[in-house]
PDB file of C-alpha atoms in Angstrom:
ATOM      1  CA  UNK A 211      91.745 132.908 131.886  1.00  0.00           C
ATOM      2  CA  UNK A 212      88.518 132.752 129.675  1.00  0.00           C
ATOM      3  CA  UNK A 213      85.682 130.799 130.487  1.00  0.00           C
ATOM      4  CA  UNK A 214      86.823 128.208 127.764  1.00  0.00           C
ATOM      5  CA  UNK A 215      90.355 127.878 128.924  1.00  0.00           C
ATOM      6  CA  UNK A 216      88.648 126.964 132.404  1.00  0.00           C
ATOM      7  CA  UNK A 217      86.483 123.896 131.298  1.00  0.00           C
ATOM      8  CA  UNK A 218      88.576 121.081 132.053  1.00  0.00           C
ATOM      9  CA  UNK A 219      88.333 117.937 130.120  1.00  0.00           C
ATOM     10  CA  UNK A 220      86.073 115.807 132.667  1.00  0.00           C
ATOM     11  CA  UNK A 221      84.026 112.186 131.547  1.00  0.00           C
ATOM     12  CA  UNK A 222      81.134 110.135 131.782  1.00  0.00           C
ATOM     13  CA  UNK A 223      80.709 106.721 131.283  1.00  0.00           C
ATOM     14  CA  UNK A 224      78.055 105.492 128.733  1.00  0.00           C
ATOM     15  CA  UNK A 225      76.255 102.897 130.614  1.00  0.00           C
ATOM     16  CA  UNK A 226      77.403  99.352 128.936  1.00  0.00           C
ATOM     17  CA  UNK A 227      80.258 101.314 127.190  1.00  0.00           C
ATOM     18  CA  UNK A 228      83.441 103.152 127.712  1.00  0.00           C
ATOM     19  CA  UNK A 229      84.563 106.337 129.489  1.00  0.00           C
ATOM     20  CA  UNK A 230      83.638 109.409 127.728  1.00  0.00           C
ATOM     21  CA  UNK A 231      86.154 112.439 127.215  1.00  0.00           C
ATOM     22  CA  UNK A 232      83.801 116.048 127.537  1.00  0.00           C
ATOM     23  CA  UNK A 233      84.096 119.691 127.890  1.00  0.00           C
ATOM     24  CA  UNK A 234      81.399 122.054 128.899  1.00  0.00           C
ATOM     25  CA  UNK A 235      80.778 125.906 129.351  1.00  0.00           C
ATOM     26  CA  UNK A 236      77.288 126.800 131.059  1.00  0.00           C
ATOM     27  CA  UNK A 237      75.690 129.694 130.006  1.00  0.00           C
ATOM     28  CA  UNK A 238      72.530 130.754 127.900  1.00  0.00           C
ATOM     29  CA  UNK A 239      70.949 128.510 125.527  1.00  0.00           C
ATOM     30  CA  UNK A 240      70.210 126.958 123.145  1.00  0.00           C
ATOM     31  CA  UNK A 241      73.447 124.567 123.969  1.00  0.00           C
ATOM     32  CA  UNK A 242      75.723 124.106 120.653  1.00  0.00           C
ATOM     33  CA  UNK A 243      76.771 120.994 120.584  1.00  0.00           C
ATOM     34  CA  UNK A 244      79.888 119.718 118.412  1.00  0.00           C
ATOM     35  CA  UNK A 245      80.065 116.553 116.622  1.00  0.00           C
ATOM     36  CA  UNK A 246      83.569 115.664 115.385  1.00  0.00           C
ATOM     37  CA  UNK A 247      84.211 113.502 111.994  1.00  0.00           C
ATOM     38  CA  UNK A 248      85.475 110.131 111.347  1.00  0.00           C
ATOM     39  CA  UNK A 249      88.526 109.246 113.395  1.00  0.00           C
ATOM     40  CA  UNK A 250      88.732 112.791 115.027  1.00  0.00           C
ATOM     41  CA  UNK A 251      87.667 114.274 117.938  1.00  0.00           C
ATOM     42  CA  UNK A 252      86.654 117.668 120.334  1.00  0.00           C
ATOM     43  CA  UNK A 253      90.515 119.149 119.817  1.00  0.00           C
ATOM     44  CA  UNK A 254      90.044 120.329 116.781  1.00  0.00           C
ATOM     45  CA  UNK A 255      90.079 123.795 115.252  1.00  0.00           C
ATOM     46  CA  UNK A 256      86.710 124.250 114.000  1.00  0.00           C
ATOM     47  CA  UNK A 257      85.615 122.304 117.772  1.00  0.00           C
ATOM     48  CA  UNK A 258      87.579 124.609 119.743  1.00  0.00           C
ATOM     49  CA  UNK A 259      86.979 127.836 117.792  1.00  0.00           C
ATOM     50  CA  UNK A 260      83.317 127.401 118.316  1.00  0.00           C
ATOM     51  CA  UNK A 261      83.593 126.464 122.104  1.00  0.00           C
ATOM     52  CA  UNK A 262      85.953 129.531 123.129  1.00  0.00           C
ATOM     53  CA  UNK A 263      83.400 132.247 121.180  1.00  0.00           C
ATOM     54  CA  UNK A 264      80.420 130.229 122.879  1.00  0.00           C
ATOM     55  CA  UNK A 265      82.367 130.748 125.926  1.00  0.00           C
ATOM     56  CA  UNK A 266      83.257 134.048 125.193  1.00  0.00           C
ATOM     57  CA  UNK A 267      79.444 135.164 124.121  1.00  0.00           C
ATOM     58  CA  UNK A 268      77.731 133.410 127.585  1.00  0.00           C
ATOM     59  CA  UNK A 269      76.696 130.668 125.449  1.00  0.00           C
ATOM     60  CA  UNK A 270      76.328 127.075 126.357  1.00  0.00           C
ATOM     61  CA  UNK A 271      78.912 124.384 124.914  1.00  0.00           C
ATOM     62  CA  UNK A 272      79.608 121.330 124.914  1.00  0.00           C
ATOM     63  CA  UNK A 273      82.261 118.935 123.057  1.00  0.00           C
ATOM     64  CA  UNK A 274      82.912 115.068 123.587  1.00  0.00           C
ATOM     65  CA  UNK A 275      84.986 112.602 122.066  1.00  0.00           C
ATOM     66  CA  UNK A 276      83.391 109.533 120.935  1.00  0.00           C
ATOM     67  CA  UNK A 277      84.476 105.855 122.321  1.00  0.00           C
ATOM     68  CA  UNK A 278      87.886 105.140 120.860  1.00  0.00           C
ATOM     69  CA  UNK A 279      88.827 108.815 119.870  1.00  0.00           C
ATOM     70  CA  UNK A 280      90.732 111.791 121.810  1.00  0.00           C
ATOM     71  CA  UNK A 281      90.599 111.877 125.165  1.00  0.00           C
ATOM     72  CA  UNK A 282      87.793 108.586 125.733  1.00  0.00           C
ATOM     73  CA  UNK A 283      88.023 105.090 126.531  1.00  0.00           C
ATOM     74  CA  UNK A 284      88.014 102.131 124.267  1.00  0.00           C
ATOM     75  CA  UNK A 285      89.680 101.229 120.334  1.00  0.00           C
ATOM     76  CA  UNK A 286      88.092 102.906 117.349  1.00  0.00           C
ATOM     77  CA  UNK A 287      87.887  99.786 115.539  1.00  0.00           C
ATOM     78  CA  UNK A 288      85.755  98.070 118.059  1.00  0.00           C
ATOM     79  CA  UNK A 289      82.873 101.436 117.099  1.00  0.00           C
ATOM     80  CA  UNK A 290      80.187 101.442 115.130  1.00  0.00           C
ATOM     81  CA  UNK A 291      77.817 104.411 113.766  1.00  0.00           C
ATOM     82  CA  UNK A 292      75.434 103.093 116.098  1.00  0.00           C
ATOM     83  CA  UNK A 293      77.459 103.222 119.353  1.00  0.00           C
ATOM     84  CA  UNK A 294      79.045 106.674 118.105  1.00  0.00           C
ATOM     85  CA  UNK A 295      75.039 107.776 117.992  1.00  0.00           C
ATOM     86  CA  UNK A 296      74.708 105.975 121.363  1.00  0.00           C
ATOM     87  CA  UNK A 297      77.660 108.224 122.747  1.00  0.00           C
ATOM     88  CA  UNK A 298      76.351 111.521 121.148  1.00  0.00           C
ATOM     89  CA  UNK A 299      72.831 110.498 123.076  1.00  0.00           C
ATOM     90  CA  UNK A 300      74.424 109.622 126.453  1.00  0.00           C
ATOM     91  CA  UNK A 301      76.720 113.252 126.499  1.00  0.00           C
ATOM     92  CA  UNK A 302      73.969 115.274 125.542  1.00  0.00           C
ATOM     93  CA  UNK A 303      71.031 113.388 127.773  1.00  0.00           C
ATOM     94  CA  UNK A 304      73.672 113.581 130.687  1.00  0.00           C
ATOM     95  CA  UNK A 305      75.223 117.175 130.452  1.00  0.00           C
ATOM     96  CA  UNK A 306      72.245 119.631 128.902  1.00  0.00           C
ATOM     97  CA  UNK A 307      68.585 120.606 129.087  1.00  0.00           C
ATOM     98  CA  UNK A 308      66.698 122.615 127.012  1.00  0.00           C
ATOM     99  CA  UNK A 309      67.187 123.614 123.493  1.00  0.00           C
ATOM    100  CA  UNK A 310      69.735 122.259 121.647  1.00  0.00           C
ATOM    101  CA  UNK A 311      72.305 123.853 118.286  1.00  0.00           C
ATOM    102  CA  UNK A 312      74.376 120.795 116.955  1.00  0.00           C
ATOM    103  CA  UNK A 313      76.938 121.070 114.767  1.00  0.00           C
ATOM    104  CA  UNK A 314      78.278 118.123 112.666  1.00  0.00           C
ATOM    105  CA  UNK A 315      81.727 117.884 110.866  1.00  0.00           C
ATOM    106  CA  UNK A 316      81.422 115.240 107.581  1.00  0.00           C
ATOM    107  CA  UNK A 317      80.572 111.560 109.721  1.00  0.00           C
ATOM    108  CA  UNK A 318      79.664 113.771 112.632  1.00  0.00           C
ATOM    109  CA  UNK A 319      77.158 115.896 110.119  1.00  0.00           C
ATOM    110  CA  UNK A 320      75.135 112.093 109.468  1.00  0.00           C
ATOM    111  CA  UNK A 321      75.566 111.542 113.174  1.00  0.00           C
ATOM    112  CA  UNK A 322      73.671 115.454 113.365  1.00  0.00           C
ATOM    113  CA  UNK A 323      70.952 114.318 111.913  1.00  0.00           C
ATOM    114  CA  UNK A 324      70.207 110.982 113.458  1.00  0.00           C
ATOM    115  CA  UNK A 325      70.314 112.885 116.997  1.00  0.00           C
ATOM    116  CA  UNK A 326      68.230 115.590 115.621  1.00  0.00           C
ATOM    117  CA  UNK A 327      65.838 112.877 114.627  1.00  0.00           C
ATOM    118  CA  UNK A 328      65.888 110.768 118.149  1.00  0.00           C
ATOM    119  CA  UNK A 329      65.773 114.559 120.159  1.00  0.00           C
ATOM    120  CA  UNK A 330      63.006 115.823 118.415  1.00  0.00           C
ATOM    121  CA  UNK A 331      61.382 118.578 119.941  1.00  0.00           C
ATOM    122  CA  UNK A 332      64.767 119.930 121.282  1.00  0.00           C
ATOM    123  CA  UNK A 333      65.992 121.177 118.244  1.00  0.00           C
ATOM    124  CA  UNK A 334      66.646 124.500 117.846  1.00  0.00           C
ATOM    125  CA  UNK A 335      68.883 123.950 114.679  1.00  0.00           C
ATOM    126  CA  UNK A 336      71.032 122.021 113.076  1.00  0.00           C
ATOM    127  CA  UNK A 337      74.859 123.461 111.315  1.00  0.00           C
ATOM    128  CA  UNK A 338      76.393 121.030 108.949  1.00  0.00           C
ATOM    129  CA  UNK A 339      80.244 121.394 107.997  1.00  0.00           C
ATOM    130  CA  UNK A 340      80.679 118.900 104.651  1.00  0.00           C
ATOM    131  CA  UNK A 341      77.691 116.451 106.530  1.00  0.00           C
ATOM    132  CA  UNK A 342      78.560 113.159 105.045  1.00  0.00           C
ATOM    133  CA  UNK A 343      75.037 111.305 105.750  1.00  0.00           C
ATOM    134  CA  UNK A 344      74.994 107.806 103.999  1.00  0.00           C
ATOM    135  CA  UNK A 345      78.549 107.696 103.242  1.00  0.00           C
ATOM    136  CA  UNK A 346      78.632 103.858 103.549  1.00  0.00           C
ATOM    137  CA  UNK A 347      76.748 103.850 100.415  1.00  0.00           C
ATOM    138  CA  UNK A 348      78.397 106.534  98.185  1.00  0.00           C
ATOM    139  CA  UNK A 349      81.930 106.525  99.741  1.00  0.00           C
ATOM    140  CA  UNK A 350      83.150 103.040  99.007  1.00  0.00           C
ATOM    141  CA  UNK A 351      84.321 101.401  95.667  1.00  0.00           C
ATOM    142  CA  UNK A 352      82.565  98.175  94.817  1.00  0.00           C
ATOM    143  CA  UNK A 353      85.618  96.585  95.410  1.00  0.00           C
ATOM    144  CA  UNK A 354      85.684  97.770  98.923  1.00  0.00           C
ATOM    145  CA  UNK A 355      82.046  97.056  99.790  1.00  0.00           C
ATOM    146  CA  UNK A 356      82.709  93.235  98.153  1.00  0.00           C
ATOM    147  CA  UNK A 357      85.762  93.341 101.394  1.00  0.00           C
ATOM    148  CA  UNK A 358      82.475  94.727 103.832  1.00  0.00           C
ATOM    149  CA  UNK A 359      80.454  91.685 102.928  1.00  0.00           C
ATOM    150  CA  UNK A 360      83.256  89.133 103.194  1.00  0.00           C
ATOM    151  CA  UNK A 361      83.608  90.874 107.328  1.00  0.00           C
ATOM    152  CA  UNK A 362      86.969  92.352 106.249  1.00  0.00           C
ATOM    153  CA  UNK A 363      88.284  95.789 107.140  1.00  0.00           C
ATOM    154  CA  UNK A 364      89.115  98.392 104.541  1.00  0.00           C
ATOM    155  CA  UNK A 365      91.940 100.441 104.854  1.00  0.00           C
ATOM    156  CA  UNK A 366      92.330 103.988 103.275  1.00  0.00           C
ATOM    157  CA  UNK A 367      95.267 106.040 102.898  1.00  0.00           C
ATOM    158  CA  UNK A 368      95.309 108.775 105.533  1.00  0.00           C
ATOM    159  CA  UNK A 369      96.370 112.708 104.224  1.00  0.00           C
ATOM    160  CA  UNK A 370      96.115 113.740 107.985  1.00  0.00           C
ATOM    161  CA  UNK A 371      98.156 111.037 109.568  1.00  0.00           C
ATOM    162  CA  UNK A 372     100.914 108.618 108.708  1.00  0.00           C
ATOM    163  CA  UNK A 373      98.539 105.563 110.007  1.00  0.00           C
ATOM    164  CA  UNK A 374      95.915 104.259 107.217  1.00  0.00           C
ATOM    165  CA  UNK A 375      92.211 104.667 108.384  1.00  0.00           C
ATOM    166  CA  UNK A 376      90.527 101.963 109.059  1.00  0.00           C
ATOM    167  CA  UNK A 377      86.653 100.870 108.491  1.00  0.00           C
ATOM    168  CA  UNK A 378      85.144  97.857 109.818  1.00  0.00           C
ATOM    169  CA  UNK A 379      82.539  95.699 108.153  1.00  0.00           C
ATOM    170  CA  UNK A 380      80.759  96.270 111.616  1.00  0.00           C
ATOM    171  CA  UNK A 381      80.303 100.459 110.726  1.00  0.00           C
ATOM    172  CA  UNK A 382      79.826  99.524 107.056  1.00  0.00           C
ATOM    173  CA  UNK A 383      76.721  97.269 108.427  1.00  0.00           C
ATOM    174  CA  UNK A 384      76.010  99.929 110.779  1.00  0.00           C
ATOM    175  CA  UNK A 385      75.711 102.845 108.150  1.00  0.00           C
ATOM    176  CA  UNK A 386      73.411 100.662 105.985  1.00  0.00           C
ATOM    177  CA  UNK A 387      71.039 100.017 108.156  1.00  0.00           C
ATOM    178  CA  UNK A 388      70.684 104.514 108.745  1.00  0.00           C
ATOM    179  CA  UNK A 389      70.293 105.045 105.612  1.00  0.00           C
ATOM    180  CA  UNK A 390      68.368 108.699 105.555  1.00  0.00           C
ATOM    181  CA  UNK A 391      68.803 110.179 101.711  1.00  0.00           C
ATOM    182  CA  UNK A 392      66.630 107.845 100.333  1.00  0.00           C
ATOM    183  CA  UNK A 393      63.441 109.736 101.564  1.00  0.00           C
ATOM    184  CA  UNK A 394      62.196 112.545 103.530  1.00  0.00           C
ATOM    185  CA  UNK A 395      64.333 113.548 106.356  1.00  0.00           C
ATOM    186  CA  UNK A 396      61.780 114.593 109.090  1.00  0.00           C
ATOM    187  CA  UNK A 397      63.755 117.488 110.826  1.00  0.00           C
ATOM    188  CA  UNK A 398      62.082 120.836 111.089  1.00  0.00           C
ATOM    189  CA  UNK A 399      64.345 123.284 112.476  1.00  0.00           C
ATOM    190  CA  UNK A 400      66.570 125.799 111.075  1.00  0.00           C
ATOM    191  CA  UNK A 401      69.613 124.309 109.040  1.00  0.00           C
ATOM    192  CA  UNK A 402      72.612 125.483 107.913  1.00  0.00           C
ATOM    193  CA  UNK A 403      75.114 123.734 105.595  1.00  0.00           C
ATOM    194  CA  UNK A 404      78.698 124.675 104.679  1.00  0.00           C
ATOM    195  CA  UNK A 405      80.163 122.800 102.097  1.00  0.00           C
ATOM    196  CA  UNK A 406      83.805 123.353 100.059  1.00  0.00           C
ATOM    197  CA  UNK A 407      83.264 122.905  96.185  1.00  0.00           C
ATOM    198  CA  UNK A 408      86.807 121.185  95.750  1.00  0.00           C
ATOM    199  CA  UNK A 409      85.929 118.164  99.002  1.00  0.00           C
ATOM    200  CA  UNK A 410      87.594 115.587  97.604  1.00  0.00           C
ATOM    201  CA  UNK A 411      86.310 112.916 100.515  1.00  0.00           C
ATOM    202  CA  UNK A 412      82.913 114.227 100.395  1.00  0.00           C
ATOM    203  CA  UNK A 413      81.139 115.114  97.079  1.00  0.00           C
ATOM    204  CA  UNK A 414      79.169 118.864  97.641  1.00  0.00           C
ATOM    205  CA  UNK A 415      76.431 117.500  96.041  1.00  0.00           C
ATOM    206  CA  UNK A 416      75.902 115.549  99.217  1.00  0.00           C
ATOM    207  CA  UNK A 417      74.881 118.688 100.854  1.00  0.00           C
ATOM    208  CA  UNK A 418      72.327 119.450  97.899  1.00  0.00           C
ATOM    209  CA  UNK A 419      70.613 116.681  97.861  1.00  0.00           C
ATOM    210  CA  UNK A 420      70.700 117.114 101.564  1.00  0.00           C
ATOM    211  CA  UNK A 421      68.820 119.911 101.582  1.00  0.00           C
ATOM    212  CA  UNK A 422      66.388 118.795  99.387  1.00  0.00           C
ATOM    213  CA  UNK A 423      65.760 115.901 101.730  1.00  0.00           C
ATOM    214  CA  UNK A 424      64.659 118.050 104.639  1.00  0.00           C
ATOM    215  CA  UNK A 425      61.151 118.657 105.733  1.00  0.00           C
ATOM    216  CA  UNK A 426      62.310 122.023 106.975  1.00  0.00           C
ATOM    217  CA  UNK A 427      61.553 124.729 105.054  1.00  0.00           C
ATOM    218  CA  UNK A 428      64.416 126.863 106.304  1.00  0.00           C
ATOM    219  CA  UNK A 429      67.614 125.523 104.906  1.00  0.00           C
ATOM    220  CA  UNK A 430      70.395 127.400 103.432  1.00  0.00           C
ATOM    221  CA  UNK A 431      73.396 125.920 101.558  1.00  0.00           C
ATOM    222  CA  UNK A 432      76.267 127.587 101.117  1.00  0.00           C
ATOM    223  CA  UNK A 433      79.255 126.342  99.004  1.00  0.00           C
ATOM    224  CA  UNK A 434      82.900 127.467  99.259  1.00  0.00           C
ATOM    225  CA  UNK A 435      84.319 127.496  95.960  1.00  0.00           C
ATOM    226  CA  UNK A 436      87.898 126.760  96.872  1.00  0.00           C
ATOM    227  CA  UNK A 437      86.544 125.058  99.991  1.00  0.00           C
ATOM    228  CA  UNK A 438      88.607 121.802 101.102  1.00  0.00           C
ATOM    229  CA  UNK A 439      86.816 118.956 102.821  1.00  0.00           C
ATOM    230  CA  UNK A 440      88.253 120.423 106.423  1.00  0.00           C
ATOM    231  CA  UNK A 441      87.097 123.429 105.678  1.00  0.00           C
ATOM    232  CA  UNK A 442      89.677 124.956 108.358  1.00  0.00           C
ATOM    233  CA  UNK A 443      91.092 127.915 106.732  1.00  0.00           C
ATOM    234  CA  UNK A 444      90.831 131.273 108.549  1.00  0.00           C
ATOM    235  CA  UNK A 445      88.208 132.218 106.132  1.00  0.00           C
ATOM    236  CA  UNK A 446      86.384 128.992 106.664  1.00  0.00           C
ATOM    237  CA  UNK A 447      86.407 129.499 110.578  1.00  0.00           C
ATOM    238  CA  UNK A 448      85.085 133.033 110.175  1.00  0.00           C
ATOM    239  CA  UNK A 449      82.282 131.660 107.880  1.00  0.00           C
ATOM    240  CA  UNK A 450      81.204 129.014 110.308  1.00  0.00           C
ATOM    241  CA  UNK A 451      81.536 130.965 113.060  1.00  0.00           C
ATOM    242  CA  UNK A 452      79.349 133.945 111.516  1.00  0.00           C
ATOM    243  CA  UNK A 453      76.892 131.175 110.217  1.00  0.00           C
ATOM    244  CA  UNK A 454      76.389 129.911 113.855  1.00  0.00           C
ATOM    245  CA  UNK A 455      76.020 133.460 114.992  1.00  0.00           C
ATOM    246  CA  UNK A 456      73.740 134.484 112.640  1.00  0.00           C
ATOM    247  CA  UNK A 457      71.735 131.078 113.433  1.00  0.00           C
ATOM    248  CA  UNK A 458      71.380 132.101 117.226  1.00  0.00           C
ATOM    249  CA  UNK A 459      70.089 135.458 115.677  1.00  0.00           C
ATOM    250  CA  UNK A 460      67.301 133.942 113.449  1.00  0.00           C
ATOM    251  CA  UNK A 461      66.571 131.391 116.567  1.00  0.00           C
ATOM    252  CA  UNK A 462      66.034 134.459 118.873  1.00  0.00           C
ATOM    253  CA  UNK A 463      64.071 136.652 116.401  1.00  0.00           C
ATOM    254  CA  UNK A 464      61.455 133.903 115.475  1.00  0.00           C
TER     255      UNK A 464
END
């Protein structure tokens, strides 16, 4: 049995919160770090296929599932941006010293940056997969946000599940009030984006005006013509996973 296929889902419990669902492989740093999307969590293909060649390599891992999702405690509607940020601060204050890699799928790509922000001097880089920072303001109709501002919840046909997915007024307020593409983003690390050309959830301009938001002067974008949102193809996994590698090699050579 790998190293991967030994790490046993264990938790944590964020203090004032709910139990926390992680996974963890020790091994060299700097730690990568993987922060799911809206409504998903650490199961998933890009998640895993990142964890098992971390594993694999003698790299440090680790993978969580916010409050309400996968394996942890607690309903997703009852979450926020803010306590999803307070999980992601918890896991990674808790389980990991040292320099940190994170790695943020569409919501978890917003939630990237905000810990990058709050961890500061930890950062060794940053790896966004279709980052969806600010999507409270850009992702809704007007329609939708006039629902927001009367407290309702807005429900949005699911292509991944037969259940509609749900946002609160409570993460609509939460989003607004982390705003970060509306100025300078003050994050100086390495950065790498990924983004699929044909996203239909999140516009790859996102990830261009992204980039142009970042104090850090090394910043690539790359865009995947054909890409998907999900970018899970096997041609997308191979991407990210050389991206990350190449990433450790430019973090080792500087």
């Amino acid at each position: 049995m790998s190293a991967a296929g030994s790490a046993e889902v264990q938790f944590t419990e964020r203090p004032g919160g709910e139990r926390l669902a992680f996974r963890q492989v020790e091994g060299a740093g700097p730690t990568l770090v993987f922060l799911p999307g809206y409504k998903s969590d650490m199961a998933g293909s890009k998640a895993t296929m990142l964890f098992d060649r971390a594993a694999d390599a003698g790299r440090a891992a680790l993978l969580f599932d916010y409050a309400g999702c996968g394996a942890s405690g607690g309903a997703f509607e009852d979450q926020t941006l803010e306590s999803f940020l307070a999980d992601t601060l918890h896991v990674i204050g808790e389980r990991t010293q040292g320099a940190l890699i994170l790695v943020g799928s569409s919501m978890g790509g917003w939630l990237m940056l905000l810990a990058a922000l709050a961890l500061g001097p930890r950062m060794a880089g940053i790896v966004g997969i279709a980052a969806a920072p600010d999507f409270t303001r850009w992702g809704f109709t007007p329609e939708q946000v006039a629902q927001f501002e009367r407290g309702e919840t807005v429900f949005e046909a699911n292509e991944y599940g037969p259940e509609p997915t749900p946002t609160t007024a409570a993460f609509w307020r939460s989003g607004e009030a982390n705003l970060l593409l509306d100025g300078p983003i003050a994050i100086d690390c390495p950065v790498r984006l990924l983004h699929g050309q044909c996203d239909a959830d999140v516009p790859h301009p996102i990830s261009l005006k992204l980039a142009a938001a970042l104090r850090s002067d090394d910043v690539q974008t790359v865009l995947v013509k054909n890409g998907d949102h999900r970018l899970s193809r096997e041609s997308d996994l191979r991407l990210l996973a050389a991206t990350v590698d190449r990433l450790y090699e430019d973090i080792a050579a500087s």
